[in-house]
mmCIF file of C-alpha atoms in Angstrom:
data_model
loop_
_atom_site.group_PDB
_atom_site.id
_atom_site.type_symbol
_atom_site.label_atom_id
_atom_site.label_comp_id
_atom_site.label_asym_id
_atom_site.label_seq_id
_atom_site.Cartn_x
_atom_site.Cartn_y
_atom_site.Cartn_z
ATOM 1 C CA UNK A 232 0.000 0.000 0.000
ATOM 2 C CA UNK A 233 1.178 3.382 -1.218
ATOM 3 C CA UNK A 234 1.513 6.123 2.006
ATOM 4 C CA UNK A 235 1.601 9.503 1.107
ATOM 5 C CA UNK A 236 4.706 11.219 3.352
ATOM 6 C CA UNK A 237 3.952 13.372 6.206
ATOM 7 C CA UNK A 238 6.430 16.457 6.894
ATOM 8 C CA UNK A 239 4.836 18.113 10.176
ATOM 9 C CA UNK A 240 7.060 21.143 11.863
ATOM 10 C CA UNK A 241 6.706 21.470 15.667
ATOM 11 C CA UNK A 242 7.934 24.794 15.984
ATOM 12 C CA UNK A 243 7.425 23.969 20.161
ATOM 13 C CA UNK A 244 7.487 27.232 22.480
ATOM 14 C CA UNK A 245 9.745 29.649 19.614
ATOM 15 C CA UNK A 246 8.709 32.420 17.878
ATOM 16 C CA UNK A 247 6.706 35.335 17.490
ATOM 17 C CA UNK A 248 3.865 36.641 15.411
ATOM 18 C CA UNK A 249 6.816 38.348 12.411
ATOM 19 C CA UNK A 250 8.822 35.627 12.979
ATOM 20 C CA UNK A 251 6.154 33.536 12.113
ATOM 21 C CA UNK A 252 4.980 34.968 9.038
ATOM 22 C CA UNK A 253 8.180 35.086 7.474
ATOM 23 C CA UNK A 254 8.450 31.691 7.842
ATOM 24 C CA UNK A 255 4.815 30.729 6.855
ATOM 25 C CA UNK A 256 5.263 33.002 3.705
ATOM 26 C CA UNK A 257 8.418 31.167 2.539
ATOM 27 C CA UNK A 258 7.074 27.549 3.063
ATOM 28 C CA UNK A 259 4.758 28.498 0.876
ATOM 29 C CA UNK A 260 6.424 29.740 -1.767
ATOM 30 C CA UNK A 261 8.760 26.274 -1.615
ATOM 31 C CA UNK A 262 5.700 24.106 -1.316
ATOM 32 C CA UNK A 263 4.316 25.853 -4.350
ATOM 33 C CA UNK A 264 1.721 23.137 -6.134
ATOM 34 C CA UNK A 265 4.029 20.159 -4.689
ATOM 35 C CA UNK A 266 1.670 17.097 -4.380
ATOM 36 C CA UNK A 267 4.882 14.399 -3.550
ATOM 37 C CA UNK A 268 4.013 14.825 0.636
ATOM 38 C CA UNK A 269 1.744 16.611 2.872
ATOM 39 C CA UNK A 270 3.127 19.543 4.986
ATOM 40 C CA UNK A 271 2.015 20.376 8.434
ATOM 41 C CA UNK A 272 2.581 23.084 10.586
ATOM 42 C CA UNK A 273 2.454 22.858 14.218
ATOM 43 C CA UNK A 274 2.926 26.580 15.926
ATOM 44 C CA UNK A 275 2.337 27.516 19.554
ATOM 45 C CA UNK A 276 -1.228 27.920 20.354
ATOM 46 C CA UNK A 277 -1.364 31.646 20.015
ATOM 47 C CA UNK A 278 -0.225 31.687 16.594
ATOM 48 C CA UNK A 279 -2.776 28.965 15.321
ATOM 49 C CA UNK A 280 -5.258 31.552 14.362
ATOM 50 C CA UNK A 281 -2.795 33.692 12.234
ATOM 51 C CA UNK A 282 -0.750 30.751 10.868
ATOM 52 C CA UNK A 283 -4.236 29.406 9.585
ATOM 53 C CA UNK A 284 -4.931 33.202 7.915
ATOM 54 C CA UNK A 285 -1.341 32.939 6.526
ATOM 55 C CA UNK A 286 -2.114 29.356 5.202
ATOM 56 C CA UNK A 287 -5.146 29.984 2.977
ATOM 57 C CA UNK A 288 -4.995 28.832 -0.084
ATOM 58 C CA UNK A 289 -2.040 26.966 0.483
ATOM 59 C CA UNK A 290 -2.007 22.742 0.625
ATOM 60 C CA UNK A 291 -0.348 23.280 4.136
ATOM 61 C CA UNK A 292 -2.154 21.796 7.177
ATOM 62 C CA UNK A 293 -2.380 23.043 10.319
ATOM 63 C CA UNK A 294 -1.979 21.060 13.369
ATOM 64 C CA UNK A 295 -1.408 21.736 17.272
ATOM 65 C CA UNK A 296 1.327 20.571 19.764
ATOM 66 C CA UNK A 297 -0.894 19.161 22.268
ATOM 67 C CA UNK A 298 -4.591 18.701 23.434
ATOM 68 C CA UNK A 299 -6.642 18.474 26.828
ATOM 69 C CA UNK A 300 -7.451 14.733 28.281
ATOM 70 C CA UNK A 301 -10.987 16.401 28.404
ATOM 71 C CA UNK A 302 -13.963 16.529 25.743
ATOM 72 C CA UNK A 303 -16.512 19.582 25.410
ATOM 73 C CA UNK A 304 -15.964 22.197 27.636
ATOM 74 C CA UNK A 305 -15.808 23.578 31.473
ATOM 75 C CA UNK A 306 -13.807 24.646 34.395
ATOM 76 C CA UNK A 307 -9.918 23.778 33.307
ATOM 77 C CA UNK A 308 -8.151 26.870 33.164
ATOM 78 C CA UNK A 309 -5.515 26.672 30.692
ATOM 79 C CA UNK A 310 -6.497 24.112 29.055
ATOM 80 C CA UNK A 311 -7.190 23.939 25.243
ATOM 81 C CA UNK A 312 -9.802 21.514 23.987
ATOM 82 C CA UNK A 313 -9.828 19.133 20.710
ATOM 83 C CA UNK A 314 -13.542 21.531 19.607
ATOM 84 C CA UNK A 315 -11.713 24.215 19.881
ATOM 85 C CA UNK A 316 -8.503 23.367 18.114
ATOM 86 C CA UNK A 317 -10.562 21.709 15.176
ATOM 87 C CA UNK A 318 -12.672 25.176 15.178
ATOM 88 C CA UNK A 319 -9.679 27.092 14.486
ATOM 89 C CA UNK A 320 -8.800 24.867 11.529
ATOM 90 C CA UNK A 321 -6.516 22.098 12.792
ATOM 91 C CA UNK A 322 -6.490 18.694 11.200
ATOM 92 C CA UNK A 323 -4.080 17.428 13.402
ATOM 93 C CA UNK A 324 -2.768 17.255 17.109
ATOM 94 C CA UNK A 325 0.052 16.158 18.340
ATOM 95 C CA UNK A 326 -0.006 14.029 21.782
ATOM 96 C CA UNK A 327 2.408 12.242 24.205
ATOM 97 C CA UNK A 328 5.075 14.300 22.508
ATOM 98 C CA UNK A 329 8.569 13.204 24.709
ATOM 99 C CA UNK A 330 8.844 16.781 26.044
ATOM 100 C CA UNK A 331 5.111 16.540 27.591
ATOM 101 C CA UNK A 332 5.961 13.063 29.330
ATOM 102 C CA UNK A 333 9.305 14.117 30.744
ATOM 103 C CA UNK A 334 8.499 17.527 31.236
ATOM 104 C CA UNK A 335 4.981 17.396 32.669
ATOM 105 C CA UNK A 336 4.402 13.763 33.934
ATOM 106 C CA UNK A 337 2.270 12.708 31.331
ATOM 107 C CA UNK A 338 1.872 9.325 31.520
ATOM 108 C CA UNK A 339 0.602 6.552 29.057
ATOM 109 C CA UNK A 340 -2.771 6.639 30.323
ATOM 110 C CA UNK A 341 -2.969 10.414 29.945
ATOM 111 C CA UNK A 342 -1.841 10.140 26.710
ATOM 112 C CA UNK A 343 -4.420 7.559 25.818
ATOM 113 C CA UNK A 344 -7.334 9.636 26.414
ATOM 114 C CA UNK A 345 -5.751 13.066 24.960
ATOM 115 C CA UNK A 346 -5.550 10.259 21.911
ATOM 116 C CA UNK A 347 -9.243 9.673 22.288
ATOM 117 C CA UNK A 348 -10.072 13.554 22.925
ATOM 118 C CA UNK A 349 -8.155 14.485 19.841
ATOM 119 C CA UNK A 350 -9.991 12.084 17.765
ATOM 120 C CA UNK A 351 -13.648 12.759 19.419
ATOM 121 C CA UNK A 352 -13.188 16.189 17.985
ATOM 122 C CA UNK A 353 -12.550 14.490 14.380
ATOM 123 C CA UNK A 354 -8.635 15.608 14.502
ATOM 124 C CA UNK A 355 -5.768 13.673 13.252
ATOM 125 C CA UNK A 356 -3.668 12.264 16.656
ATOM 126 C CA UNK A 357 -0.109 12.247 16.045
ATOM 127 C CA UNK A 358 0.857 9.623 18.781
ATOM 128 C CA UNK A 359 4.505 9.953 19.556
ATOM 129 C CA UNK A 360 6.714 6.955 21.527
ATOM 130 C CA UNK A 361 9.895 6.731 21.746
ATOM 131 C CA UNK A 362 12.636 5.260 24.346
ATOM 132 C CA UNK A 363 15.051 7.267 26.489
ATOM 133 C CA UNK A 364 19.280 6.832 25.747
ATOM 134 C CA UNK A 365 18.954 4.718 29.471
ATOM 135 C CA UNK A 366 16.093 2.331 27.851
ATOM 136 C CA UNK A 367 17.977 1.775 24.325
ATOM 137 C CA UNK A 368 21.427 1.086 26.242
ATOM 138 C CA UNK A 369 19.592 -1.337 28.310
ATOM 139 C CA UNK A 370 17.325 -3.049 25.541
ATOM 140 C CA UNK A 371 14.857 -1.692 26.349
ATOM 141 C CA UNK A 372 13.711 0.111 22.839
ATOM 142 C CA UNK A 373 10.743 -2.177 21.716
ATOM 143 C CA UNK A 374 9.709 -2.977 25.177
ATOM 144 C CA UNK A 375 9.237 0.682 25.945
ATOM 145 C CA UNK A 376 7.541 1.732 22.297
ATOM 146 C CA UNK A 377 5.061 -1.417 22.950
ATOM 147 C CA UNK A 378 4.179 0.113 26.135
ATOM 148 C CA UNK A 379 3.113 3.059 25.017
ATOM 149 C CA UNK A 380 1.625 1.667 21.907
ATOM 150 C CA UNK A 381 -0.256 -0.711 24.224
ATOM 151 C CA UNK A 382 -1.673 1.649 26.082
ATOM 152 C CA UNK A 383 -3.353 3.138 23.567
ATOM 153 C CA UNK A 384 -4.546 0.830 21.541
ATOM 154 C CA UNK A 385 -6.037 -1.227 24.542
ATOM 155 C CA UNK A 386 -8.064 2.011 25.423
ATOM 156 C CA UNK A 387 -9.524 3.132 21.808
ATOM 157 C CA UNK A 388 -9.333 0.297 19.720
ATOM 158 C CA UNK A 389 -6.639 -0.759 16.670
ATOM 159 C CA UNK A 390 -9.819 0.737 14.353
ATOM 160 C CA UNK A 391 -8.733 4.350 15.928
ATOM 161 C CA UNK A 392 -5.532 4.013 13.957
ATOM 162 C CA UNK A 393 -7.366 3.873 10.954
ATOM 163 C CA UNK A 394 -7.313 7.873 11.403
ATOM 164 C CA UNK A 395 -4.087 8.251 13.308
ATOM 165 C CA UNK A 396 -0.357 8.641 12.709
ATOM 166 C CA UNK A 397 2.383 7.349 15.124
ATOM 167 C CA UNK A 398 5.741 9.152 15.184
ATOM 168 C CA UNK A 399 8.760 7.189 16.766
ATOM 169 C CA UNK A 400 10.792 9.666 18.524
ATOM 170 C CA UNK A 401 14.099 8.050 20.076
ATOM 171 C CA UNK A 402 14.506 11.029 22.907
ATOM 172 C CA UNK A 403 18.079 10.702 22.703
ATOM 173 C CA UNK A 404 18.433 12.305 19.191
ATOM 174 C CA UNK A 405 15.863 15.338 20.082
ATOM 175 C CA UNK A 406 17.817 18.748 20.271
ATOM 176 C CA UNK A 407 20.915 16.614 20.524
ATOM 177 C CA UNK A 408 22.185 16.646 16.893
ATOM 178 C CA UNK A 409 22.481 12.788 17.147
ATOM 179 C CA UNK A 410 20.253 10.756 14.943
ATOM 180 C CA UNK A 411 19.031 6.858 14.611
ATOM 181 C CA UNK A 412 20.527 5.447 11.934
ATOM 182 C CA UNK A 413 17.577 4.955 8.722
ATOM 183 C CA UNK A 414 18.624 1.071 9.938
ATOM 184 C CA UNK A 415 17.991 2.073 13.483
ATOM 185 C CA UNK A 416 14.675 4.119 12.680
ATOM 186 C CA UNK A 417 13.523 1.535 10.387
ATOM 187 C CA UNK A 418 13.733 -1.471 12.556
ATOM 188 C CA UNK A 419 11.867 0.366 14.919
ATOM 189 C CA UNK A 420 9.501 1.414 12.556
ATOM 190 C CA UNK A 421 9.022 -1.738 11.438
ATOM 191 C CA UNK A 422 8.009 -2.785 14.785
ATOM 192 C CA UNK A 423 5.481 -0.656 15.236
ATOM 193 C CA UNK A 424 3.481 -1.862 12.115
ATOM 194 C CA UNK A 425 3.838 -5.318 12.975
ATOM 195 C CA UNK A 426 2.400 -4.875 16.174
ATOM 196 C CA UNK A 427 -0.773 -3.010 14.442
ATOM 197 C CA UNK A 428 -0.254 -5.879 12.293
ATOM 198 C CA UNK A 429 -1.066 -8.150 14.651
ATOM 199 C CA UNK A 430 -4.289 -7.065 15.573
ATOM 200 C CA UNK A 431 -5.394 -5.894 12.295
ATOM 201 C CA UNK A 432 -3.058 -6.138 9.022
ATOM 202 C CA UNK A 433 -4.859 -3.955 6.498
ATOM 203 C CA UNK A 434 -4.577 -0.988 9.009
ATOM 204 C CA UNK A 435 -1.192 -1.854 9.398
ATOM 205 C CA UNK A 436 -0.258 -1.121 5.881
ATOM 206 C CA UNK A 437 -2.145 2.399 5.617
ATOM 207 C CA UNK A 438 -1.017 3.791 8.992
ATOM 208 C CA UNK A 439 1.691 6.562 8.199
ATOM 209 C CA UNK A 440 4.772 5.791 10.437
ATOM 210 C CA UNK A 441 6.626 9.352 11.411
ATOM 211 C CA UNK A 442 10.273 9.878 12.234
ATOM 212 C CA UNK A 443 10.864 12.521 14.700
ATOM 213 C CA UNK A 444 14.894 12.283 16.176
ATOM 214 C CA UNK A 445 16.898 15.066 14.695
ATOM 215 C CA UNK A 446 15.794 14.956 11.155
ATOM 216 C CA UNK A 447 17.725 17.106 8.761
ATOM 217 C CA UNK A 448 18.090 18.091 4.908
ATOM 218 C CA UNK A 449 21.652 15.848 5.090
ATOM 219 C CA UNK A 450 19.934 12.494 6.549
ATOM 220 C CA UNK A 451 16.163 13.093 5.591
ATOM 221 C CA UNK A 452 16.217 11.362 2.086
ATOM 222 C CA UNK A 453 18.487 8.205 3.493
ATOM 223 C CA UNK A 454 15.645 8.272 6.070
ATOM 224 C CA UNK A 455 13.020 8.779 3.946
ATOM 225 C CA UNK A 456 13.486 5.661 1.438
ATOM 226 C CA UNK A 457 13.118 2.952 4.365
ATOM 227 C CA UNK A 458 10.236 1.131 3.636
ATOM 228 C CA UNK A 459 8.609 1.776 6.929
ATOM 229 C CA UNK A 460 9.461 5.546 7.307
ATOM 230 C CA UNK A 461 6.852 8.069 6.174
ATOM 231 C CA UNK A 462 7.789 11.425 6.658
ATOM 232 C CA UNK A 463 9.389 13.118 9.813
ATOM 233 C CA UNK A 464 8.316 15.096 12.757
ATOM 234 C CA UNK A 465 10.288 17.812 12.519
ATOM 235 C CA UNK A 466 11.771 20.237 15.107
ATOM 236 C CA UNK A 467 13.932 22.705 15.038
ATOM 237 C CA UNK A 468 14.355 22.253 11.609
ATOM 238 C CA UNK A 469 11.034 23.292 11.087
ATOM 239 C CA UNK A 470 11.844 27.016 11.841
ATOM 240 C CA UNK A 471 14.323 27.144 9.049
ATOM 241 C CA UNK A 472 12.575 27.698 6.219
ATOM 242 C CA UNK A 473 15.288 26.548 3.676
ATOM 243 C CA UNK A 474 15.719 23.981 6.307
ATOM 244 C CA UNK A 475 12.019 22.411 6.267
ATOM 245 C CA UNK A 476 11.777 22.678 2.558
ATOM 246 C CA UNK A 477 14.723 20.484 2.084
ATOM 247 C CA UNK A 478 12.942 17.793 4.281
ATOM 248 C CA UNK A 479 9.895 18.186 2.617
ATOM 249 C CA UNK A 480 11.726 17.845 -0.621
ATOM 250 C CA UNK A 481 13.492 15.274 0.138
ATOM 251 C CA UNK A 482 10.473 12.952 0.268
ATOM 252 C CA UNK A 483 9.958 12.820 -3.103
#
């Protein structure tokens, strides 16, 4: 089965508003009528509304870095809901990103229902796993991605994955400048469709497989040709705009 690529930019907590539109305008000009891969832009919440303005017109996407564990509305201050993301024009949300488990204690149950949120609001989930430097020394790579695979799935169902994309994210090549090999990535990869596979094969073969560890113009076609590998989740290449392009060109 034939996967269109993915190339989604989290530009995480950077920028600001004329930052922002610089780099919006010059995607697309390089994206131009470019049909090879989808493009997705992922901006701090307070730029979704003006990236989206910027974006019209455009084959761009817009997505969000994260999304409350809670459906509807009410009394959770700070907190931004899946409704309101998808009424702002997101397709996609990004959850269990690394940064959010470390960082904020999510844990794979939290994750599971900001999966479910995401997708009760008819948005995209980008579900990201990914072991530690500690778990891969120790051998602990597939055991930790099933974990938080599992965790998911056992909550909404392998059917939810039929409108979802998983992004392996090896934390020790985030920010780091150190990347999985495209044998490392893939083997991993690889893993995580069998074990879709396992429950359900033809859902398997259509779910889109991210990369998110350090990816780069130099290293993004060598990643992009393993059979397993879909596209990258992209970060702080994603707020170079010469940078981004050369990803998202590289997945021809």
């Amino acid at each position: 089965m034939t996967r269109k690529p993915l190339i989604a930019g989290n530009w995480k907590m950077n920028g600001s508003l004329a930052e922002s539109r610089k780099l919006v305008s010059a995607l697309r000009a390089g994206v131009g009528a470019a049909t090879h891969a989808d493009m997705l832009l992922a901006p701090p919440y307070v730029y979704v509304t003006a990236v989206k303005s910027w974006l019209e017109g455009s084959s761009i996407r817009l997505g969000a870095q994260d999304v409350a564990d809670r459906e509807g509305s009410g009394a959770y201050t700070g907190e931004v809901s899946g409704a309101m993301l998808a009424d702002v024009g997101c397709s996609h949300v990004i959850v269990g990103h690394s940064e959010r488990r470390a960082l904020y204690g999510e844990t794979d149950a939290v994750v599971a229902t900001k999966f479910a949120a995401a997708q009760a609001a008819e948005l995209v989930p980008i579900l990201c796993v990914g072991e530690t430097l500690a778990q891969r020394d120790a051998g602990e790579t597939e055991a930790t991605v099933q974990r938080q695979l599992v965790a998911v799935v056992d909550a909404v169902g392998v059917e939810a994955f039929t409108d979802a994309v998983v992004a392996y994210e090896p934390v020790w090549a985030i920010g780091t400048g150190r990347t999985a090999t495209p044998e490392q990535a893939q083997e991993v990869h690889a893993f995580i469709r069998a074990m879709i596979a396992a429950r359900d094969a033809t859902i398997a073969a259509g779910l889109t497989i991210l990369y998110g560890g350090s990816v780069k113009g130099a290293n993004a076609r060598a990643l992009f040709v393993m059979d397993d590998i879909d596209g990258g989740l992209v970060g702080g290449a994603s707020l170079v705009a010469a940078d981004f392009l050369d990803i998202f060109h590289a997945a021809k």
